Coordinates of C-alpha atoms in Angstrom, one line a residue:
X1 CA 123.3 120.5 82.8
X2 CA 122.5 117.1 81.4
X3 CA 124.2 114.1 82.9
X4 CA 125.4 111.0 81.1
X5 CA 123.5 107.8 81.9
X6 CA 125.5 105.0 83.3
X7 CA 125.6 101.6 81.6
X8 CA 125.2 99.0 84.3
X9 CA 125.6 95.2 84.6
X10 CA 122.6 93.2 85.8
X11 CA 123.2 91.3 89.1
X12 CA 121.3 88.8 91.0
X13 CA 119.5 90.3 94.0
X14 CA 120.0 88.8 97.4
X15 CA 117.5 86.3 98.9
X16 CA 116.6 88.9 101.5
X17 CA 115.7 91.5 98.8
X18 CA 113.6 88.9 96.9
X19 CA 111.7 87.9 100.0
X20 CA 111.0 91.5 101.0
X21 CA 109.8 92.6 97.6
X22 CA 107.5 89.6 97.3
X23 CA 105.9 90.3 100.7
X24 CA 105.7 94.1 100.6
X25 CA 103.7 94.7 97.4
X26 CA 100.8 96.4 99.0
X27 CA 101.8 97.5 102.5
X28 CA 101.0 100.6 104.5
X29 CA 103.4 102.2 106.9
X30 CA 102.6 103.4 110.4
X31 CA 104.2 106.6 111.6
X32 CA 106.4 105.0 114.3
X33 CA 109.1 102.4 113.7
X34 CA 107.7 99.9 116.2
X35 CA 104.3 100.0 114.4
X36 CA 106.1 99.3 111.1
X37 CA 108.0 96.3 112.6
X38 CA 104.8 94.9 114.1
X39 CA 103.0 95.2 110.7
X40 CA 105.9 93.4 109.0
X41 CA 105.6 90.6 111.5
X42 CA 101.8 90.4 110.9
X43 CA 102.4 90.0 107.2
X44 CA 104.6 86.9 107.8
X45 CA 108.1 88.5 107.8
X46 CA 110.5 86.5 110.0
X47 CA 110.9 87.9 113.5
X48 CA 114.6 87.8 113.0
X49 CA 114.2 91.0 110.9
X50 CA 114.0 94.4 112.4
X51 CA 113.2 97.8 110.8
X52 CA 115.1 101.0 111.3
X53 CA 114.7 104.4 109.7
X54 CA 117.3 106.8 108.3
X55 CA 116.7 110.4 107.3
X56 CA 118.9 112.4 105.0
X57 CA 118.2 116.1 104.9
X58 CA 119.3 119.1 102.9
X59 CA 119.5 117.3 99.6
X60 CA 119.9 119.6 96.6
X61 CA 119.4 118.2 93.0
X62 CA 122.5 118.0 90.9
X63 CA 120.5 118.3 87.7
X64 CA 116.9 118.9 86.7
X65 CA 115.8 118.3 83.1
X66 CA 112.4 119.2 81.7
X67 CA 111.0 117.3 78.7
X68 CA 107.8 118.1 76.7
X69 CA 107.0 115.8 73.8
X70 CA 105.2 117.6 70.9
X71 CA 104.9 114.5 68.9
X72 CA 101.3 114.1 67.7
X73 CA 99.2 111.8 69.8
X74 CA 96.0 109.9 69.0
X75 CA 92.7 111.7 69.3
X76 CA 90.8 108.5 68.5
X77 CA 89.0 108.4 71.9
X78 CA 88.8 112.1 72.8
X79 CA 89.9 115.1 70.9
X80 CA 91.0 118.5 72.1
X81 CA 90.9 121.9 70.4
X82 CA 92.0 125.2 71.9
X83 CA 94.5 126.7 74.3
X84 CA 95.0 126.0 78.0
X85 CA 97.8 126.4 80.5
X86 CA 100.3 127.7 77.9
X87 CA 99.7 124.8 75.6
X88 CA 97.8 124.9 72.3
X89 CA 96.0 121.8 71.0
X90 CA 95.4 121.5 67.3
X91 CA 93.1 118.8 66.0
X92 CA 93.7 116.9 62.7
X93 CA 91.3 114.6 61.0
X94 CA 92.2 112.1 58.3
X95 CA 89.3 111.4 55.9
X96 CA 89.2 109.1 52.9
X97 CA 86.0 108.6 51.0
X98 CA 84.3 108.0 47.6
X99 CA 81.7 110.8 47.1
X100 CA 78.4 109.8 45.4
X101 CA 78.7 110.9 41.8
X102 CA 75.1 112.1 41.3
X103 CA 75.4 114.2 44.5
X104 CA 78.7 115.7 43.4
X105 CA 77.1 116.9 40.2
X106 CA 74.3 118.5 42.2
X107 CA 76.9 120.0 44.6
X108 CA 78.8 121.6 41.7
X109 CA 75.7 123.3 40.3
X110 CA 74.0 124.3 43.5
X111 CA 74.1 128.0 44.7
X112 CA 73.5 126.9 48.3
X113 CA 76.2 124.2 48.5
X114 CA 78.6 124.0 51.4
X115 CA 80.3 121.7 53.9
X116 CA 80.3 121.5 57.7
X117 CA 82.0 119.5 60.3
X118 CA 80.0 118.2 63.3
X119 CA 81.9 117.4 66.5
X120 CA 80.2 116.0 69.5
X121 CA 81.0 117.4 72.9
X122 CA 82.6 114.9 75.3
X123 CA 79.5 114.4 77.4
X124 CA 81.0 112.4 80.4
X125 CA 83.5 115.2 81.0
X126 CA 81.1 118.2 80.7
X127 CA 78.2 116.5 82.6
X128 CA 80.4 115.1 85.5
X129 CA 79.4 116.6 88.8
X130 CA 83.1 117.5 89.4
X131 CA 83.1 119.8 86.3
X132 CA 82.7 123.4 87.3
X133 CA 79.6 124.6 85.6
X134 CA 80.8 128.2 85.2
X135 CA 83.5 126.8 82.9
X136 CA 81.0 125.6 80.2
X137 CA 81.3 127.7 77.0
X138 CA 78.2 129.8 76.7
X139 CA 78.0 131.3 73.2
X140 CA 81.6 132.6 73.2
X141 CA 83.2 133.4 69.9
X142 CA 86.4 131.5 69.0
X143 CA 88.6 132.2 66.1
X144 CA 89.5 128.9 64.4
X145 CA 92.1 128.5 61.6
X146 CA 91.1 125.7 59.2
X147 CA 93.8 124.4 56.9
X148 CA 93.6 121.4 54.6
X149 CA 95.3 119.0 52.2
X150 CA 93.2 117.4 49.5
X151 CA 94.3 114.5 47.2
X152 CA 92.3 112.7 44.5
X153 CA 92.4 109.1 43.4
X154 CA 90.6 107.0 40.9
X155 CA 89.1 104.1 42.8
X156 CA 89.0 101.9 45.9
X157 CA 92.7 101.0 45.5
X158 CA 93.5 104.6 46.3
X159 CA 91.4 104.5 49.5
X160 CA 93.0 101.2 50.4
X161 CA 96.5 102.8 50.1
X162 CA 95.4 105.5 52.6
X163 CA 94.2 102.9 55.0
X164 CA 97.5 101.0 54.7
X165 CA 99.4 104.0 56.1
X166 CA 100.5 103.1 59.7
X167 CA 99.2 105.5 62.3
X168 CA 102.8 106.2 63.6
X169 CA 103.8 107.2 60.0
X170 CA 100.8 109.5 59.7
X171 CA 101.6 111.1 63.1
X172 CA 105.2 111.7 62.0
X173 CA 104.0 113.3 58.7
X174 CA 102.1 115.9 60.7
X175 CA 105.3 117.3 62.1
X176 CA 105.9 118.8 58.7
X177 CA 102.4 120.0 57.9
X178 CA 102.3 121.9 54.6
X179 CA 98.7 122.8 53.8
X180 CA 97.2 123.4 50.4
X181 CA 95.3 126.3 51.8
X182 CA 93.9 127.8 55.0
X183 CA 91.3 130.2 56.2
X184 CA 90.2 131.8 59.4
X185 CA 86.6 131.4 60.6
X186 CA 84.7 132.5 63.6
X187 CA 83.0 129.7 65.6
X188 CA 80.3 130.2 68.2
X189 CA 80.7 127.8 71.0
X190 CA 77.4 126.5 72.4
X191 CA 76.7 124.9 75.8
X192 CA 77.2 121.2 75.4
X193 CA 73.9 119.4 76.2
X194 CA 73.2 115.7 75.8
X195 CA 74.4 114.3 72.5
X196 CA 74.6 117.7 70.9
X197 CA 77.2 118.5 68.3
X198 CA 79.1 121.6 67.5
X199 CA 78.5 122.6 63.9
X200 CA 81.5 124.2 62.1
X201 CA 80.8 125.6 58.7
X202 CA 83.9 124.9 56.5
X203 CA 85.5 127.6 54.3
X204 CA 84.1 128.1 50.8
X205 CA 87.5 127.6 49.3
X206 CA 87.6 124.1 50.6
X207 CA 84.1 123.5 49.3
X208 CA 85.2 124.7 45.8
X209 CA 88.1 122.2 45.9
X210 CA 85.7 119.3 46.9
X211 CA 83.4 120.1 44.0
X212 CA 86.2 119.3 41.6
X213 CA 86.8 115.8 43.1
X214 CA 86.3 113.0 40.6
X215 CA 86.7 109.6 42.1
X216 CA 88.1 109.1 45.6
X217 CA 89.1 111.9 48.0
X218 CA 91.7 112.0 50.7
X219 CA 91.1 115.1 52.9
X220 CA 93.3 116.0 55.9
X221 CA 91.7 118.7 57.9
X222 CA 93.5 120.7 60.6
X223 CA 91.8 122.9 63.2
X224 CA 93.7 125.4 65.3
X225 CA 92.4 127.9 67.9
X226 CA 95.5 129.4 69.6
X227 CA 93.6 132.5 70.9
X228 CA 90.9 130.6 72.7
X229 CA 90.5 130.9 76.4
X230 CA 90.2 127.1 77.1
X231 CA 90.7 123.7 75.7
X232 CA 87.4 122.2 74.3
X233 CA 86.9 118.4 74.4
X234 CA 85.1 116.3 71.9
X235 CA 84.6 112.6 71.1
X236 CA 87.1 111.0 68.8
X237 CA 86.6 108.8 65.8
X238 CA 86.8 105.5 67.7
X239 CA 83.7 106.2 69.8
X240 CA 79.9 106.1 69.4
X241 CA 79.9 109.8 68.5
X242 CA 82.6 110.4 65.9
X243 CA 83.0 113.7 64.1
X244 CA 81.0 113.9 60.8
X245 CA 82.0 115.7 57.6
X246 CA 78.9 116.6 55.6
X247 CA 78.6 118.2 52.2
X248 CA 75.2 119.8 51.4
X249 CA 73.5 121.0 48.2
X250 CA 70.1 122.7 48.5
X251 CA 68.3 120.6 51.1
X252 CA 70.3 117.4 50.6
X253 CA 73.2 116.3 52.9
X254 CA 75.9 113.7 52.0
X255 CA 77.8 112.5 55.1
X256 CA 81.3 111.1 54.6
X257 CA 82.4 108.0 56.5
X258 CA 84.0 108.4 59.9
X259 CA 87.6 109.8 59.9
X260 CA 90.1 107.0 59.4
X261 CA 92.1 108.5 62.4
X262 CA 92.5 111.7 64.3
X263 CA 95.5 113.3 66.1
X264 CA 96.2 116.2 68.5
X265 CA 99.3 118.3 67.9
X266 CA 100.6 120.1 71.0
X267 CA 102.5 123.4 70.9
X268 CA 104.1 125.0 73.9
X269 CA 104.0 128.7 74.7
X270 CA 106.2 128.4 77.7
X271 CA 108.8 131.2 77.7
X272 CA 111.3 129.1 79.6
X273 CA 111.8 125.7 78.0
X274 CA 114.2 124.5 80.7
X275 CA 112.1 125.6 83.7
X276 CA 110.7 122.7 85.8
X277 CA 107.1 123.0 84.7
X278 CA 104.7 120.1 84.1
X279 CA 101.4 120.0 82.2
X280 CA 98.6 117.6 82.8
X281 CA 97.3 115.3 80.1
X282 CA 100.3 115.5 77.8
X283 CA 103.7 113.7 77.4
X284 CA 105.9 115.8 79.5
X285 CA 108.1 115.0 82.5
X286 CA 110.8 116.3 84.9
X287 CA 113.9 114.2 85.5
X288 CA 115.6 114.9 88.8
X289 CA 119.1 113.7 89.7
X290 CA 120.2 113.6 93.3
X291 CA 123.8 113.7 94.4
X292 CA 125.0 110.3 95.8
X293 CA 127.5 111.7 98.4
X294 CA 125.1 112.9 101.1
X295 CA 123.1 109.7 101.0
X296 CA 126.2 107.5 101.1
X297 CA 127.7 109.6 104.0
X298 CA 124.5 109.2 106.0
X299 CA 124.6 105.4 105.3
X300 CA 128.2 105.3 106.4
X301 CA 127.4 107.0 109.7
X302 CA 124.4 104.7 110.1
X303 CA 126.5 101.5 109.7
X304 CA 129.5 102.9 111.5
X305 CA 131.9 102.0 108.6
X306 CA 132.6 102.8 105.0
X307 CA 129.7 102.6 102.6
X308 CA 129.4 101.2 100.0
X309 CA 131.7 98.2 99.5
X310 CA 134.2 98.8 96.8
X311 CA 135.3 95.2 96.2
X312 CA 133.8 92.1 94.7
X313 CA 130.6 92.6 92.7
X314 CA 130.0 96.0 94.4
X315 CA 126.5 95.0 95.6
X316 CA 126.0 96.2 99.2
X317 CA 123.0 94.5 100.8
X318 CA 123.8 94.7 104.5
X319 CA 120.3 96.2 104.8
X320 CA 117.5 96.3 102.3
X321 CA 115.4 99.4 101.6
X322 CA 111.8 98.4 101.9
X323 CA 110.4 101.9 101.7
X324 CA 111.7 105.3 100.7
X325 CA 110.0 108.7 100.7
X326 CA 111.4 112.0 99.3
X327 CA 109.8 115.2 100.6
X328 CA 110.2 118.5 98.9
X329 CA 108.8 122.0 99.2
X330 CA 105.6 122.9 97.3
X331 CA 104.0 126.1 96.1
X332 CA 100.6 125.8 94.4
X333 CA 100.2 129.5 93.8
X334 CA 102.2 129.4 90.5
X335 CA 100.0 126.6 89.1
X336 CA 96.9 126.6 86.9
X337 CA 94.1 124.0 86.8
X338 CA 90.5 124.0 85.5
X339 CA 88.7 121.5 87.7
X340 CA 89.9 122.7 91.1
X341 CA 90.8 119.2 92.2
X342 CA 94.1 117.9 93.7
X343 CA 96.3 116.2 91.1
X344 CA 98.6 113.2 91.6
X345 CA 102.3 113.5 91.0
X346 CA 103.3 110.1 89.5
X347 CA 106.9 109.1 89.8
X348 CA 109.3 106.5 88.3
X349 CA 112.9 105.6 89.0
X350 CA 115.9 104.7 86.8
X351 CA 117.1 101.2 87.9
X352 CA 119.5 98.6 86.6
X353 CA 118.0 95.8 84.5
X354 CA 119.5 93.4 82.0
X355 CA 122.7 95.4 81.4
X356 CA 121.0 98.7 80.9
X357 CA 119.2 101.4 82.9
X358 CA 115.4 101.4 82.5
X359 CA 112.7 103.6 84.0
X360 CA 110.3 101.7 86.3
X361 CA 107.2 103.4 87.6
X362 CA 107.0 103.3 91.4
X363 CA 104.2 101.5 93.3
X364 CA 102.4 103.7 95.8
X365 CA 102.0 102.4 99.4
X366 CA 99.5 104.1 101.6
X367 CA 100.4 105.5 105.0
X368 CA 97.0 105.1 106.7
X369 CA 97.6 107.3 109.6
X370 CA 98.9 110.3 107.6
X371 CA 96.2 109.9 104.9
X372 CA 93.3 109.8 107.3
X373 CA 94.7 112.9 109.1
X374 CA 96.2 115.0 106.3
X375 CA 95.3 113.3 103.0
X376 CA 97.6 111.8 100.5
X377 CA 101.1 113.3 100.4
X378 CA 101.7 112.9 96.6
X379 CA 99.2 115.6 95.5
X380 CA 99.6 119.2 94.3
X381 CA 96.8 121.7 94.5
X382 CA 96.2 120.3 98.0
X383 CA 96.5 121.4 101.6
X384 CA 100.0 121.8 103.0
X385 CA 103.2 123.2 101.7
X386 CA 105.1 120.0 101.0
X387 CA 105.0 117.1 98.5
X388 CA 106.1 113.6 99.3
X389 CA 106.8 111.0 96.7
X390 CA 107.8 107.3 97.1
X391 CA 111.0 106.1 95.5
X392 CA 111.4 102.6 97.0
X393 CA 112.5 100.8 93.8
X394 CA 114.9 103.6 92.8
X395 CA 116.5 104.1 96.2
X396 CA 116.8 100.3 96.8
X397 CA 118.6 99.9 93.5
X398 CA 120.8 102.9 94.2
X399 CA 121.8 101.7 97.8
X400 CA 122.5 98.2 96.7
X401 CA 124.7 99.2 93.8
X402 CA 126.1 102.6 94.7
X403 CA 129.6 101.1 94.6
X404 CA 129.7 101.7 90.8
X405 CA 129.4 105.4 91.2
X406 CA 125.8 105.9 90.1
X407 CA 123.6 108.7 91.2
X408 CA 119.9 108.6 92.2
X409 CA 117.6 109.6 89.4
X410 CA 113.8 109.8 89.2
X411 CA 111.1 111.1 86.9
X412 CA 107.9 113.1 87.8
X413 CA 104.7 113.5 85.8
X414 CA 101.2 114.9 86.5
X415 CA 98.6 112.2 86.8
X416 CA 94.8 112.2 87.2
X417 CA 92.8 114.6 89.3
X418 CA 92.1 113.0 92.7
X419 CA 88.6 112.8 94.2
X420 CA 89.1 111.2 97.6
X421 CA 92.3 112.7 99.1
X422 CA 91.6 111.1 102.5
X423 CA 90.6 107.6 101.3
X424 CA 93.1 104.9 102.1
X425 CA 92.1 102.4 99.4
X426 CA 93.9 104.2 96.6
X427 CA 91.6 102.5 94.1
X428 CA 88.0 102.6 93.0
X429 CA 85.7 100.3 95.1
X430 CA 82.1 99.4 95.9
X431 CA 80.5 100.0 99.3
X432 CA 78.4 97.6 101.1
X433 CA 75.4 99.4 99.7
X434 CA 76.6 98.7 96.2
X435 CA 77.7 102.3 95.4
X436 CA 80.9 102.9 93.5
X437 CA 83.5 105.2 95.1
X438 CA 85.9 106.6 92.6
X439 CA 89.3 107.9 93.6
X440 CA 90.2 109.5 90.3
X441 CA 88.4 111.7 87.8
X442 CA 88.3 109.9 84.5
X443 CA 89.9 112.7 82.5
X444 CA 93.1 114.6 82.8
X445 CA 93.1 118.3 83.8
X446 CA 95.1 120.2 81.3
X447 CA 96.8 121.9 84.2
X448 CA 100.2 123.6 84.6
X449 CA 102.4 123.2 87.6
X450 CA 105.7 125.0 88.3
X451 CA 108.1 122.9 90.4
X452 CA 110.7 125.6 90.8
X453 CA 110.0 125.8 94.5
X454 CA 110.4 122.1 94.8
X455 CA 113.7 121.8 93.1
X456 CA 115.3 125.0 94.3
X457 CA 114.8 124.2 98.0
X458 CA 116.5 121.4 99.9
X459 CA 114.7 118.0 99.9
X460 CA 114.7 115.3 102.6
X461 CA 114.9 111.5 102.1
X462 CA 113.6 109.0 104.6
X463 CA 114.5 105.3 104.3
X464 CA 113.0 102.3 106.0
X465 CA 115.6 99.6 106.3
X466 CA 115.2 95.9 107.2
X467 CA 118.1 93.7 108.4
X468 CA 118.6 90.4 110.2
X469 CA 119.1 91.0 113.9
X470 CA 122.1 88.8 114.1
X471 CA 123.8 90.4 111.0
X472 CA 123.6 94.1 111.5

């Protein structure tokens, strides 16, 4: 069930909220309330403020929506081809070039003419020490479908017209791909070493079409490998190792310019489109809406009177939420990942801003004691059976303005693989010896995670609230 978004009026936050948000941008939270209050004092918070906690248990989502965007995305930096975690990744190259006339004449007459595409393996990924060496392709055969569109023009004006097409317009055109022709080929994947390239011989039918080009050529080349056992990663066109299209006749090669642009097209093979499943490295998300009533009832019991206010501007700031954590059940057994590393769950909240509801990504605050003992709590494929995400912005906005009848809504995505699950810095840093400690792997894991256990079971919400001692 999908819920209607509320249209909200922007209101000025209280002085207390502004002060707290300015001071608490990078805080950590001790496990006990007294420790938290002391830390606030150490950071310059007035001693007239005290901190209390409130827990709301047995929360069941009122709606859960899964979104997977299949709109083509740029492959200019790194390109993906193949199938992984119920997603297929097609690769499209856009090439515009003016072939050498004398070479084209030789190509047309040669009995040993042909064309191949050279794609360079994404070296930093495959040579990273975190990459499992038994996952490197070793001579496996992969069936690839090559389809293409080929247009001809007279001169440089034609090439300029191709370059003038906006990338977004080109991506949109790929949604209705109608190829001139296609052909299946068998490609042998070799172990990526150094700056080696994967050589893909292109179909003879495409070569025959290229032989007939007189003037400029605009070639769009699409590669698909839906039966492969993994997603293969290559450098994109905006790197030092872009793909190369080469025509050859006898012993002479003619290499075309770099692709003008590249794109990945994602297709889902999930049987249940509405199930709460997230994939890493792609534009998908889960939006969860929590019912307001249990949270408001807990606040009413906490204050000892009705909550929220229902008169005036309907902004209730008797106390300010300075931190909020939502804990849910977790089951890693239904997930898939290639690297074997924990993966971040990145969250954002829907908050009121400038007369509309916007999504604002949440800042992560480190609980040192918990991290040192158990590791970060916002990870999947990790020890433990629970997941805790921080929703401070969203809960603060909800609590302050709950009088207008809004619900609490947040979004989850899969982030980067995590390398140092018990490091409290939460960012890359240099040691005194000058070594760099990295908290994240630089590339997404095309993982799959099923959040059914998380959304089907009750959740708990814990709030840290600050108020003036004389105005409780």
